[in-house]
Amino acid sequence: MAKGKKSDLNGIPHLKRHGDTVQLIVDGKPFLILGGELGNSSASSLDYMKPIWPKLVQMNLNTVLAPVYWELIEPKEGKFDFTLVDGLVAGARKHNLRLVLLWFGSWKNSMSCYVPQWVKTNQKRFPRARLKNGQAIEILSAFSKANLDADIKAFAALMRHIRKADSKKHTVIMVQVENEIGMLGDARDYSDAANKAFEQQTKNDESFMAEHYARFVNQIAAAGKAEYPLPMFVNAALNRPNQKPGQYPSAGPLPHLFDIWKTAAPQIDFLAPDIYFLDFADWCGKYHRPGNPLFIPETGRDMRSEVNVFYALGQYDAIGFSPFAIESTPEPENSPISKSYEILSQMTPLILENQGKGTMAGVLLDKDKQTCEIKLGQYKLKISHDYAWEWSGAPKDASVWPSVGGIIISTGPDEYIVAGTGLIVTFTPNASSDSLAGIISVQEEVCEDGHWRGGRRLNGDENHQGRHLRLPFDRFGIQRIKLYRYC
Ligand code: DGJ
């Protein structure tokens, strides 16, 4: 149990209910993570990290998701070395970034490749999971107290260290416990201890396994929180369609196992999806649930993540977003994600103010879904893909249209802010009346230090002579529209 002073915990980052959502509070204020996750091995060398930090700043990130490797912090049992962790904290502080630490402990993408050598080589003391045919696999068994205790000791030591090193500055704002937990090869562990536990209950193989993974992780999180209670979450490798448990990493924090995980792991604050599939919007919806804020710790850098982020923040009040292997982004300062994050940094105070209030929506369109309609504030909005507009100049014959999207916020009875790329928006009054909506003005906006300063007044060709608001497909922007009614 933590021996530090209670005052160390003043102002610790935490989650807080806000309207019908949950916000991450850092230094007493709501915080939106515009993040990126490092490739797996980058944080194992502080020298390797040196040129990466400025790149992350160029990309307009405010937070880095970085692994902490069990094998490197506890190379000998009970002897801890936090040089890498301290180096990460120092690097982040120097570049004005926050950190979400990822505990690569017992499990990383199902496997146990990050456990220290003294664990790997002592299978008698630290038993492995087994397949149905009895073969041991390189996955630690969740049914061993020795396995659990060893992970608990290491994770508790890590959290104790973070408290000592960071409880005043709050550079570390959340912790992911393990990484993409899941059973591979079979739907469950068939070691003797697992078989015995299985016989005493009635769940199916995957649900049984999920309950035991969740219980294991819950105890790790509890021990970590007893030292320093940062928000803690687990991430899921999503299940591919038409595959059976064991073919995909089964029993992880997946949508169909949500209730089991939530019940068996109350110390885990939320379950988070790593979205590498194209149906991005659907997966967001599956993880945004009452009491489970949406956070996307990993997503494919090359799957229009610069557009998807608008949708996740606008539609689902996500607390953050983080493309994977962010440091490998080519041309960081000109990359799409840096442009998108630049706009979102400007929008952040407004987004946070509107979370949980029903005044904000996210839009995501492509060739298959070229338009959508939403009701927001006092108007109905019809939103179309910019390629669908005959004068957009886009190659609309292309077999694939890039996905486009944005955030729309109702900022007053007759006013909206729209940010993103590739959208055409028209407005109709909500109320059943004969009146139509006309445009008073469309103003390009820039926000500096929390203050809006208008850019161009967009009229004429830029709003189709007063017919619509347009965010062209080849750039990101913010526009404020004021409407009136006529009949
Ligand atoms: C998901 C894992 O969580 C990451 O650590 C990394 O292995 C990526 N997959 C690679 O695509």
Coordinates of C-alpha atoms and ligand atoms in Angstrom, one line a residue:
M1 CA 0.0 0.0 0.0
A2 CA 1.2 3.5 -0.8
K3 CA 3.3 5.1 1.9
G4 CA 3.4 8.6 0.2
K5 CA 1.7 11.6 1.7
K6 CA -2.0 11.9 0.9
S7 CA -1.4 15.4 -0.5
D8 CA 0.5 13.7 -3.4
L9 CA -2.8 12.7 -4.7
N10 CA -4.2 16.2 -4.9
G11 CA -5.1 17.0 -8.5
I12 CA -4.2 13.5 -9.7
P13 CA -5.6 12.9 -13.3
H14 CA -9.0 11.3 -13.0
L15 CA -12.3 10.5 -14.8
K16 CA -15.4 12.6 -14.0
R17 CA -19.0 12.3 -15.1
H18 CA -20.1 15.3 -17.2
G19 CA -23.6 15.5 -18.5
D20 CA -24.3 12.1 -20.2
T21 CA -20.6 11.4 -20.7
V22 CA -17.3 11.0 -18.9
Q23 CA -14.3 13.4 -19.1
L24 CA -10.7 13.0 -18.3
I25 CA -9.6 15.7 -15.9
V26 CA -5.9 16.8 -15.9
D27 CA -4.7 19.5 -13.6
G28 CA -8.3 20.3 -12.6
K29 CA -9.5 20.8 -16.2
P30 CA -11.1 18.5 -18.8
F31 CA -8.5 17.2 -21.2
L32 CA -8.8 15.8 -24.7
I33 CA -6.0 13.4 -25.8
L34 CA -4.8 14.2 -29.3
G35 CA -2.3 11.4 -29.1
G36 CA -0.2 8.9 -31.0
E37 CA 1.2 5.5 -29.9
L38 CA 4.8 4.7 -30.3
G39 CA 5.9 1.6 -32.2
N40 CA 6.6 -1.3 -29.8
S41 CA 10.4 -0.9 -29.5
S42 CA 11.0 2.8 -29.8
A43 CA 10.7 3.5 -26.1
S44 CA 13.4 0.9 -25.2
S45 CA 16.2 3.3 -26.1
L46 CA 16.3 7.0 -24.9
D47 CA 18.8 7.8 -27.7
Y48 CA 16.4 6.4 -30.3
M49 CA 13.6 8.6 -28.8
K50 CA 15.7 11.8 -29.0
P51 CA 14.8 12.7 -32.6
I52 CA 11.3 11.4 -32.2
W53 CA 10.1 13.9 -29.6
P54 CA 10.3 17.0 -31.9
K55 CA 8.5 15.1 -34.6
L56 CA 5.6 14.5 -32.2
V57 CA 5.4 18.1 -31.5
Q58 CA 5.4 19.0 -35.2
M59 CA 2.5 16.7 -35.6
N60 CA 0.5 18.7 -32.9
L61 CA 0.2 15.8 -30.5
N62 CA -0.5 16.7 -26.9
T63 CA 0.0 13.1 -25.6
V64 CA 2.2 10.1 -26.4
L65 CA 1.2 6.5 -25.6
A66 CA 4.5 4.7 -24.7
P67 CA 5.2 1.2 -23.5
V68 CA 6.9 0.3 -20.3
Y69 CA 8.5 -3.1 -20.7
W70 CA 8.5 -5.5 -17.7
E71 CA 11.6 -7.3 -19.0
L72 CA 13.6 -4.0 -18.9
I73 CA 12.3 -2.5 -15.6
E74 CA 12.8 -5.8 -13.6
P75 CA 15.7 -7.6 -15.3
K76 CA 16.4 -9.4 -12.1
E77 CA 13.7 -10.4 -9.7
G78 CA 13.0 -7.6 -7.3
K79 CA 15.7 -5.3 -8.7
F80 CA 14.0 -2.4 -10.5
D81 CA 15.5 -0.1 -13.0
F82 CA 13.3 2.9 -14.0
T83 CA 15.8 4.7 -16.2
L84 CA 13.7 4.3 -19.3
V85 CA 10.5 5.5 -17.5
D86 CA 12.3 8.5 -16.1
G87 CA 13.7 9.3 -19.5
L88 CA 10.2 9.1 -21.0
V89 CA 8.8 11.5 -18.4
A90 CA 11.7 13.9 -18.9
G91 CA 11.4 13.8 -22.7
A92 CA 7.7 14.3 -22.5
R93 CA 8.0 17.3 -20.1
K94 CA 10.7 18.9 -22.2
H95 CA 8.4 18.8 -25.2
N96 CA 5.3 19.8 -23.3
L97 CA 3.6 16.5 -23.9
R98 CA 1.7 14.1 -21.6
L99 CA 2.1 10.4 -21.4
V100 CA -0.2 7.4 -21.3
L101 CA 2.0 4.5 -20.2
L102 CA 1.2 1.0 -21.6
W103 CA 2.1 -1.8 -19.2
F104 CA 3.7 -4.5 -21.4
G105 CA 3.5 -7.1 -18.5
S106 CA 2.2 -10.6 -18.6
W107 CA 0.5 -10.2 -22.0
K108 CA 1.2 -8.3 -25.2
N109 CA -1.0 -9.2 -28.2
S110 CA -1.9 -12.4 -26.3
M111 CA 1.7 -13.5 -26.0
S112 CA 4.0 -13.2 -23.0
C113 CA 7.1 -12.0 -24.9
Y114 CA 7.7 -9.0 -22.5
V115 CA 8.0 -11.1 -19.3
P116 CA 11.6 -11.0 -17.9
Q117 CA 14.0 -13.9 -18.6
W118 CA 13.7 -15.1 -15.0
V119 CA 10.0 -15.6 -15.6
K120 CA 10.3 -17.1 -19.2
T121 CA 12.8 -19.7 -18.1
N122 CA 11.2 -20.9 -15.0
Q123 CA 8.0 -22.6 -16.3
K124 CA 7.6 -24.7 -13.2
R125 CA 7.2 -21.6 -11.0
F126 CA 5.5 -19.5 -13.7
P127 CA 3.2 -21.9 -15.6
R128 CA 2.1 -21.4 -19.2
A129 CA -1.3 -21.8 -20.7
R130 CA -1.8 -25.0 -22.6
L131 CA -3.7 -26.0 -25.7
K132 CA -6.3 -28.8 -25.7
N133 CA -3.7 -31.3 -26.7
G134 CA -1.6 -30.4 -23.6
Q135 CA 1.1 -28.4 -25.5
A136 CA 2.4 -25.4 -23.5
I137 CA 2.3 -22.1 -25.4
E138 CA 4.2 -18.8 -24.8
I139 CA 1.2 -17.3 -23.0
L140 CA 1.4 -17.2 -19.2
S141 CA -1.5 -19.0 -17.5
A142 CA -4.0 -16.7 -15.9
F143 CA -4.7 -19.5 -13.4
S144 CA -1.4 -19.2 -11.5
K145 CA -1.0 -17.2 -8.3
A146 CA 2.7 -17.0 -8.9
N147 CA 2.2 -15.4 -12.3
L148 CA -0.3 -13.0 -10.8
D149 CA 2.0 -12.1 -7.8
A150 CA 5.0 -11.5 -10.0
D151 CA 3.1 -9.1 -12.3
I152 CA 1.5 -7.4 -9.3
K153 CA 4.8 -6.7 -7.7
A154 CA 6.3 -5.2 -10.9
F155 CA 3.2 -3.1 -11.7
A156 CA 2.9 -1.9 -8.1
A157 CA 6.6 -0.9 -8.2
L158 CA 6.0 1.0 -11.4
M159 CA 3.0 2.9 -10.1
R160 CA 4.9 3.7 -6.8
H161 CA 7.7 5.1 -8.9
I162 CA 5.4 7.2 -11.0
R163 CA 3.9 8.6 -7.9
K164 CA 7.3 9.6 -6.6
A165 CA 8.5 11.0 -9.9
D166 CA 5.3 12.6 -11.2
S167 CA 2.6 13.2 -8.6
K168 CA 3.3 17.0 -8.7
K169 CA 3.5 17.5 -12.5
H170 CA 1.0 15.0 -13.8
T171 CA 2.9 14.2 -17.0
V172 CA 1.6 10.6 -16.8
I173 CA -2.2 10.9 -17.1
M174 CA -3.4 7.3 -17.6
V175 CA -2.1 3.7 -17.7
Q176 CA -3.1 0.8 -19.9
V177 CA -2.9 -2.5 -18.1
E178 CA -1.3 -5.2 -20.3
N179 CA -1.8 -5.0 -24.1
E180 CA -4.4 -6.8 -26.2
I181 CA -5.0 -9.6 -23.8
G182 CA -6.4 -12.7 -25.5
M183 CA -6.1 -16.5 -25.9
L184 CA -4.8 -17.9 -29.1
G185 CA -4.7 -21.4 -30.4
D186 CA -7.7 -22.5 -28.4
A187 CA -10.6 -20.6 -26.9
R188 CA -9.3 -21.2 -23.4
D189 CA -6.4 -22.4 -21.4
Y190 CA -6.3 -26.2 -20.8
S191 CA -3.7 -26.3 -18.1
D192 CA -4.6 -28.5 -15.1
A193 CA -5.6 -25.5 -12.9
A194 CA -7.7 -24.0 -15.7
N195 CA -9.4 -27.4 -16.3
K196 CA -10.2 -27.7 -12.7
A197 CA -11.7 -24.1 -12.6
F198 CA -13.6 -24.8 -15.8
E199 CA -15.3 -27.9 -14.3
Q200 CA -16.7 -25.9 -11.4
Q201 CA -18.7 -23.5 -13.5
T202 CA -21.1 -23.3 -16.4
K203 CA -19.8 -20.7 -18.8
N204 CA -18.6 -21.4 -22.3
D205 CA -14.9 -21.6 -23.1
E206 CA -14.4 -18.0 -24.1
S207 CA -16.6 -16.4 -21.4
F208 CA -14.9 -18.5 -18.8
M209 CA -11.5 -17.4 -20.0
A210 CA -12.6 -13.7 -20.2
E211 CA -13.7 -13.8 -16.6
H212 CA -10.4 -15.1 -15.5
Y213 CA -8.3 -12.7 -17.6
A214 CA -10.5 -9.9 -16.2
R215 CA -10.1 -11.0 -12.6
F216 CA -6.3 -11.3 -13.1
V217 CA -6.1 -7.8 -14.6
N218 CA -8.4 -6.4 -11.9
Q219 CA -6.0 -7.5 -9.2
I220 CA -3.0 -5.9 -11.1
A221 CA -4.9 -2.7 -11.5
A222 CA -6.0 -2.7 -7.8
A223 CA -2.4 -3.1 -6.7
G224 CA -1.3 -0.3 -9.0
K225 CA -4.1 2.0 -7.9
A226 CA -3.2 1.4 -4.2
E227 CA 0.1 3.0 -5.0
Y228 CA -1.1 5.7 -7.4
P229 CA -4.7 5.7 -8.6
L230 CA -4.4 7.0 -12.2
P231 CA -7.2 6.0 -14.6
M232 CA -6.6 2.6 -15.9
F233 CA -7.9 0.8 -19.0
V234 CA -7.4 -2.3 -21.2
N235 CA -7.3 -2.4 -24.9
A236 CA -8.9 -5.0 -27.3
A237 CA -7.7 -6.7 -30.5
L238 CA -11.0 -6.7 -32.3
N239 CA -12.5 -10.0 -33.5
R240 CA -12.6 -10.6 -37.2
P241 CA -15.9 -11.7 -38.7
N242 CA -16.3 -15.5 -39.3
Q243 CA -13.5 -16.5 -37.0
K244 CA -13.8 -18.7 -34.0
P245 CA -12.5 -17.9 -30.5
G246 CA -8.9 -19.0 -30.5
Q247 CA -8.5 -18.0 -34.1
Y248 CA -8.9 -14.4 -33.1
P249 CA -7.4 -13.4 -29.7
S250 CA -10.4 -14.6 -27.7
A251 CA -11.6 -13.6 -24.2
G252 CA -10.2 -10.1 -24.4
P253 CA -12.3 -7.0 -23.6
L254 CA -14.5 -7.4 -26.7
P255 CA -18.0 -6.1 -27.2
H256 CA -19.7 -9.5 -26.7
L257 CA -17.7 -10.0 -23.4
F258 CA -18.3 -6.4 -22.1
D259 CA -20.5 -7.4 -19.2
I260 CA -18.1 -10.1 -18.0
W261 CA -15.2 -7.7 -18.1
K262 CA -17.1 -4.9 -16.4
T263 CA -18.3 -7.2 -13.6
A264 CA -15.0 -9.0 -13.0
A265 CA -12.7 -6.0 -13.4
P266 CA -14.2 -3.0 -11.6
Q267 CA -10.8 -1.5 -11.1
I268 CA -10.5 -1.1 -14.9
D269 CA -12.1 2.2 -15.7
F270 CA -12.9 1.5 -19.3
L271 CA -12.4 -0.9 -22.2
A272 CA -10.9 0.5 -25.3
P273 CA -10.9 -0.7 -28.9
D274 CA -7.8 -0.8 -31.2
I275 CA -9.5 -0.1 -34.5
Y276 CA -7.7 -1.4 -37.5
F277 CA -10.8 -2.3 -39.5
L278 CA -12.6 -0.1 -42.0
D279 CA -15.9 0.0 -40.3
F280 CA -14.5 2.5 -37.9
A281 CA -17.8 4.2 -37.0
D282 CA -19.4 0.8 -36.0
W283 CA -16.6 -0.1 -33.6
C284 CA -16.8 3.3 -32.0
G285 CA -20.5 2.8 -31.3
K286 CA -19.8 -0.6 -29.7
Y287 CA -17.4 0.8 -27.1
H288 CA -19.2 4.1 -26.3
R289 CA -21.6 2.9 -23.6
P290 CA -23.0 4.3 -20.4
G291 CA -20.0 4.3 -17.9
N292 CA -17.5 3.4 -20.6
P293 CA -16.1 6.5 -22.3
L294 CA -14.7 6.0 -25.8
F295 CA -10.9 6.1 -26.0
I296 CA -9.0 4.8 -29.1
P297 CA -5.5 3.9 -28.0
E298 CA -4.6 2.4 -31.4
T299 CA -5.8 2.8 -34.9
G300 CA -4.3 2.4 -38.4
R301 CA -2.3 5.5 -39.3
D302 CA -3.1 5.0 -43.0
M303 CA -6.9 4.4 -42.7
R304 CA -7.8 8.1 -42.8
S305 CA -7.2 8.4 -39.1
E306 CA -7.0 12.2 -39.6
V307 CA -10.7 12.2 -40.5
N308 CA -11.9 9.4 -38.2
V309 CA -10.7 11.4 -35.2
F310 CA -13.3 14.1 -36.0
Y311 CA -16.0 11.5 -35.9
A312 CA -14.9 9.8 -32.7
L313 CA -14.7 13.2 -30.8
G314 CA -17.9 14.7 -32.3
Q315 CA -20.2 11.7 -32.3
Y316 CA -19.1 9.9 -29.2
D317 CA -17.5 12.4 -26.9
A318 CA -14.3 10.4 -27.1
I319 CA -11.7 11.3 -24.5
G320 CA -8.9 10.7 -26.9
F321 CA -7.5 9.2 -30.1
S322 CA -4.1 7.8 -31.0
P323 CA -2.9 6.3 -34.3
F324 CA -0.3 3.6 -33.9
A325 CA 3.4 3.9 -34.8
I326 CA 3.0 7.6 -34.9
E327 CA 6.7 8.3 -35.1
S328 CA 6.9 6.5 -38.5
T329 CA 4.6 9.2 -40.1
P330 CA 6.3 10.5 -43.2
E331 CA 6.9 14.2 -43.4
P332 CA 5.5 14.9 -39.9
E333 CA 5.0 18.6 -40.3
N334 CA 3.0 18.2 -43.5
S335 CA 1.2 15.0 -42.7
P336 CA -2.6 14.8 -42.7
I337 CA -2.7 14.0 -39.0
S338 CA -0.7 17.1 -38.2
K339 CA -3.1 19.2 -40.1
S340 CA -6.1 17.5 -38.6
Y341 CA -4.7 17.8 -35.0
E342 CA -3.9 21.5 -35.6
I343 CA -7.5 22.2 -36.3
L344 CA -8.6 20.0 -33.4
S345 CA -6.2 21.7 -31.0
Q346 CA -8.0 25.0 -31.8
M347 CA -11.4 23.3 -31.4
T348 CA -10.5 21.6 -28.1
P349 CA -12.0 24.1 -25.6
L350 CA -15.2 24.2 -27.6
I351 CA -15.4 20.4 -27.9
L352 CA -14.8 19.9 -24.2
E353 CA -17.5 22.5 -23.4
N354 CA -20.0 20.6 -25.5
Q355 CA -19.3 17.1 -24.4
G356 CA -22.2 15.3 -22.9
K357 CA -24.7 18.1 -23.8
G358 CA -26.2 16.7 -27.0
T359 CA -25.0 19.8 -28.9
M360 CA -22.3 18.1 -31.0
A361 CA -22.3 15.6 -33.8
G362 CA -19.7 13.7 -35.8
V363 CA -20.0 12.9 -39.5
L364 CA -18.1 10.3 -41.6
L365 CA -18.9 9.9 -45.3
D366 CA -17.5 8.0 -48.2
K367 CA -18.6 6.7 -51.6
D368 CA -21.0 4.1 -50.0
K369 CA -22.4 6.7 -47.7
Q370 CA -22.5 9.9 -49.6
T371 CA -25.0 11.9 -47.5
C372 CA -26.5 11.9 -44.0
E373 CA -29.1 13.9 -42.2
I374 CA -28.9 14.9 -38.6
K375 CA -31.1 17.0 -36.2
L376 CA -29.0 19.3 -34.1
G377 CA -30.2 22.4 -32.3
Q378 CA -33.1 24.1 -34.1
Y379 CA -32.2 22.8 -37.6
K380 CA -32.1 19.7 -39.7
L381 CA -28.7 19.4 -41.4
K382 CA -28.1 17.6 -44.7
I383 CA -24.5 16.8 -45.1
S384 CA -23.0 15.5 -48.3
H385 CA -19.6 14.3 -49.4
D386 CA -17.8 17.0 -51.3
Y387 CA -17.2 14.7 -54.2
A388 CA -21.0 14.5 -54.7
W389 CA -21.2 18.2 -55.5
E390 CA -21.0 18.8 -59.2
W391 CA -18.7 21.9 -58.9
S392 CA -16.3 20.5 -56.3
G393 CA -13.6 19.7 -58.8
A394 CA -13.1 16.3 -57.3
P395 CA -12.4 13.1 -59.4
K396 CA -15.9 11.8 -58.7
D397 CA -15.5 8.9 -61.2
A398 CA -12.8 7.4 -58.9
S399 CA -13.8 3.9 -57.7
V400 CA -13.0 4.9 -54.1
W401 CA -13.8 8.2 -52.6
P402 CA -11.6 9.2 -49.6
S403 CA -13.6 9.2 -46.4
V404 CA -14.3 12.7 -45.3
G405 CA -15.8 14.0 -42.0
G406 CA -16.1 16.5 -39.4
I407 CA -17.6 17.8 -36.1
I408 CA -20.6 20.0 -36.0
I409 CA -21.4 22.0 -32.9
S410 CA -24.6 24.0 -32.3
T411 CA -23.3 27.1 -30.7
G412 CA -26.5 29.2 -30.6
P413 CA -30.1 29.1 -31.7
D414 CA -29.1 30.0 -35.3
E415 CA -25.4 29.3 -35.3
Y416 CA -23.1 26.4 -35.9
I417 CA -19.4 25.7 -36.0
V418 CA -18.4 23.0 -38.5
A419 CA -14.8 21.7 -38.6
G420 CA -13.2 19.0 -40.7
T421 CA -12.8 18.3 -44.4
G422 CA -14.8 17.4 -47.5
L423 CA -18.3 18.3 -46.4
I424 CA -21.2 20.3 -47.9
V425 CA -23.9 21.3 -45.3
T426 CA -27.4 22.6 -45.9
F427 CA -29.9 23.6 -43.3
T428 CA -33.7 23.4 -42.8
P429 CA -35.6 24.7 -39.8
N430 CA -36.6 21.9 -37.4
A431 CA -40.0 23.2 -36.4
S432 CA -42.9 22.4 -38.6
S433 CA -43.3 25.7 -40.3
D434 CA -43.2 27.0 -43.8
S435 CA -40.0 28.9 -43.2
L436 CA -36.7 28.2 -44.9
A437 CA -33.2 28.7 -43.7
G438 CA -31.1 31.4 -45.2
I439 CA -27.4 32.1 -44.6
I440 CA -26.5 35.4 -42.9
S441 CA -22.8 34.7 -43.0
V442 CA -20.1 32.0 -43.2
Q443 CA -16.9 32.9 -41.4
E444 CA -13.6 31.1 -41.6
E445 CA -12.3 30.7 -38.1
V446 CA -9.0 30.4 -36.3
C447 CA -8.8 30.0 -32.5
E448 CA -5.6 31.3 -30.8
D449 CA -5.2 30.9 -27.1
G450 CA -8.9 30.3 -26.6
H451 CA -9.9 33.4 -28.7
W452 CA -11.6 33.2 -32.0
R453 CA -10.3 35.4 -34.7
G454 CA -12.1 35.4 -38.0
G455 CA -10.2 34.6 -41.2
R456 CA -11.9 35.1 -44.5
R457 CA -15.6 35.9 -44.9
L458 CA -16.7 33.0 -47.1
N459 CA -19.4 34.1 -49.6
G460 CA -19.9 33.9 -53.3
D461 CA -18.3 30.8 -54.9
E462 CA -17.1 29.7 -51.4
N463 CA -20.7 29.1 -50.2
H464 CA -22.3 28.5 -53.6
Q465 CA -23.8 32.1 -53.6
G466 CA -25.4 31.6 -50.1
R467 CA -26.7 28.1 -50.7
H468 CA -24.5 26.0 -48.4
L469 CA -21.5 25.7 -46.1
R470 CA -18.5 23.9 -47.7
L471 CA -15.4 22.4 -46.3
P472 CA -13.4 21.5 -49.4
F473 CA -12.1 17.9 -49.6
D474 CA -8.4 18.8 -49.9
R475 CA -7.8 20.6 -46.6
F476 CA -9.0 20.9 -43.0
G477 CA -10.8 24.0 -41.8
I478 CA -13.2 25.5 -39.3
Q479 CA -16.2 27.6 -40.3
R480 CA -18.9 29.4 -38.3
I481 CA -22.3 29.8 -40.0
K482 CA -25.1 32.1 -38.9
L483 CA -28.6 31.5 -40.2
Y484 CA -31.9 33.2 -40.5
R485 CA -35.4 32.1 -41.6
Y486 CA -37.5 33.4 -44.4
C487 CA -40.8 32.4 -46.0
Ligands
DGJ1 C1 -1.7 -4.1 -32.0 C2 -0.8 -4.1 -30.8 O1 -1.5 -3.7 -29.7 C3 0.4 -3.1 -31.0 O2 1.2 -3.2 -29.9 C4 1.1 -3.5 -32.3 O3 1.6 -4.8 -32.2 C5 0.1 -3.4 -33.5 N1 -1.0 -4.3 -33.3 C6 0.8 -3.7 -34.8 O4 -0.1 -3.5 -35.8

